[in-house]
Coordinates of C-alpha atoms in Angstrom, one line a residue:
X1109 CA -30.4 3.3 -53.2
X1110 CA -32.2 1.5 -50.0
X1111 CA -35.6 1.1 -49.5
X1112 CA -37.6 1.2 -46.4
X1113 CA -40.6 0.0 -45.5
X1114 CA -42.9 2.5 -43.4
X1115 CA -46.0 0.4 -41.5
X1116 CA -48.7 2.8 -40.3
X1117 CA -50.0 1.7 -36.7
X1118 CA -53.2 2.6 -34.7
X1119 CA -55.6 1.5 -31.9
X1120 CA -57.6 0.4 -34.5
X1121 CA -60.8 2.7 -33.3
X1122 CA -61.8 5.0 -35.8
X1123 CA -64.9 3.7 -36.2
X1124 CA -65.5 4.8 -32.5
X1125 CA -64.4 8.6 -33.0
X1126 CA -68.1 9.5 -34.6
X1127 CA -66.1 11.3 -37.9
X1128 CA -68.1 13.4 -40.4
X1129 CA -68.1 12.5 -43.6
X1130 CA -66.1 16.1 -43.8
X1131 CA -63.6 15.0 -40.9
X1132 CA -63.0 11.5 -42.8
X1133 CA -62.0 13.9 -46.0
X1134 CA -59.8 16.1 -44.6
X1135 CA -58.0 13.4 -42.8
X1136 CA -57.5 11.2 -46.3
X1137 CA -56.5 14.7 -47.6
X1138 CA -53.8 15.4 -45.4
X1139 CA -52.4 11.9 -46.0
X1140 CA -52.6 12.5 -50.0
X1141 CA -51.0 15.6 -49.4
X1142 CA -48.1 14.0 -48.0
X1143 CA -47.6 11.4 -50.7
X1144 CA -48.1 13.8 -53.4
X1145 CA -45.3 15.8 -51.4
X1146 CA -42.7 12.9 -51.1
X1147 CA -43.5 11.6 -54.3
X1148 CA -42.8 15.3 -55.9
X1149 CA -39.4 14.6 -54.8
X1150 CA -38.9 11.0 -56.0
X1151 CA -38.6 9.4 -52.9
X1152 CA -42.3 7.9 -52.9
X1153 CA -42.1 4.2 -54.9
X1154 CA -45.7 2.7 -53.5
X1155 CA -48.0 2.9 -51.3
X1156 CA -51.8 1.8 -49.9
X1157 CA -54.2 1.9 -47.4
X1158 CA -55.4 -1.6 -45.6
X1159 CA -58.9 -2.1 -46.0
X1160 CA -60.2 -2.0 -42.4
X1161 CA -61.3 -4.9 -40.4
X1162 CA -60.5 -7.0 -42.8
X1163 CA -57.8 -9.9 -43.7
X1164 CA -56.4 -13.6 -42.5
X1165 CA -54.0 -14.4 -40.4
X1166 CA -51.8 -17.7 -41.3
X1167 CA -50.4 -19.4 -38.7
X1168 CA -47.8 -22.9 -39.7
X1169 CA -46.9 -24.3 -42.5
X1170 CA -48.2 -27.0 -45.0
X1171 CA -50.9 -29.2 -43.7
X1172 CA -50.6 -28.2 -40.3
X1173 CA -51.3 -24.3 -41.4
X1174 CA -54.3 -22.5 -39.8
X1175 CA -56.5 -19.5 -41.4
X1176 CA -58.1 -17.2 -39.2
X1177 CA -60.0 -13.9 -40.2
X1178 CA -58.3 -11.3 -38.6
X1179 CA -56.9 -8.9 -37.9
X1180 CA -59.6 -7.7 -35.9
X1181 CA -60.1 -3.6 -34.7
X1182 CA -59.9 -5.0 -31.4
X1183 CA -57.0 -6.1 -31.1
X1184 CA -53.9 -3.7 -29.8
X1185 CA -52.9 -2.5 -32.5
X1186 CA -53.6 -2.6 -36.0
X1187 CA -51.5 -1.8 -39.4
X1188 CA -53.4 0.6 -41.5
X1189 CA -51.2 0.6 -44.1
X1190 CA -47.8 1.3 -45.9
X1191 CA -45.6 3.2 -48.0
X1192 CA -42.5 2.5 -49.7
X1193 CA -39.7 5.0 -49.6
X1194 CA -36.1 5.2 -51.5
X1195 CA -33.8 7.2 -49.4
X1196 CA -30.0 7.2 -49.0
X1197 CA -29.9 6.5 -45.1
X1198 CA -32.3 6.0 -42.3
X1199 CA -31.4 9.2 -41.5
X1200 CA -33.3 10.9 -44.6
X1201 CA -36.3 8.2 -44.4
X1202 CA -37.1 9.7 -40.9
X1203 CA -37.2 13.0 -42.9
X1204 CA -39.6 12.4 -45.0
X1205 CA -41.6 10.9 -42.3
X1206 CA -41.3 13.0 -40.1
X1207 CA -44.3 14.9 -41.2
X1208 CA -46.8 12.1 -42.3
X1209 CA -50.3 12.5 -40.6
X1210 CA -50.2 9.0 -39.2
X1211 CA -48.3 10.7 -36.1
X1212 CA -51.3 13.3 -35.3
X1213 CA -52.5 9.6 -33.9
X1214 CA -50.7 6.8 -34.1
X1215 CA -47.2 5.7 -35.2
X1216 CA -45.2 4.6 -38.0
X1217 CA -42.6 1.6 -38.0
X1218 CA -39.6 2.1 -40.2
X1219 CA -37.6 -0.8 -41.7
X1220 CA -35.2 -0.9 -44.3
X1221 CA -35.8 -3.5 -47.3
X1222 CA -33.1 -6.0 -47.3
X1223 CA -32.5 -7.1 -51.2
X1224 CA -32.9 -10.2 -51.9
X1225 CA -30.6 -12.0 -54.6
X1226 CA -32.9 -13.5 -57.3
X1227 CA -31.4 -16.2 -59.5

């Protein structure tokens, strides 16, 4: 069955929206509350949150490769994190996310998982 890959996007400013420590609950509640639904139906195979404000970008290849730290909440947008889904078509992945809590304020990039052939 397919796999597809669903990115989580933002602005990146939560730090600027002044969120109780209540708010910030409810918020990682209703995003549990999703998993815990699509994974009650099989569907769910992983998933994670992106530590904020935090990573490297890599840029090249071999010696001529370049680190930077990034990427940063400024920038334009920023991926929060990911779940993977199995579904039978695009068709039922926008299904099941049709409801995630990512789209209350931000958006979610779908893309099906091409397999790879390993020798």
């Amino acid at each position: 069955m397919p796999k597809y890959l669903v990115l989580a996007r933002d602005e990146g400013n939560w730090m600027d929206l002044d969120l109780s420590p209540a708010d910030i609950e409810a918020i990682i509640n209703k995003y549990r509350a999703w998993a815990e639904k699509v994974a009650s139906q099989g569907k769910l195979l992983s998933g994670e949150k992106l530590r904020d404000g935090e990573g490297r970008v890599l840029k090249g290849a071999g010696k001529a490769m370049k680190v930077t730290d990034g990427p940063h909440s400024e920038s334009k947008e920023v991926i929060g994190g990911f779940w993977i889904l199995e579904a039978a078509s695009y068709d039922e992945a926008l299904k099941l996310a049709a409801d995630n809590p990512q789209l209350e304020h931000g958006s979610l990039e779908l893309r099906e998982i091409e397999e790879m052939p390993h020798e």
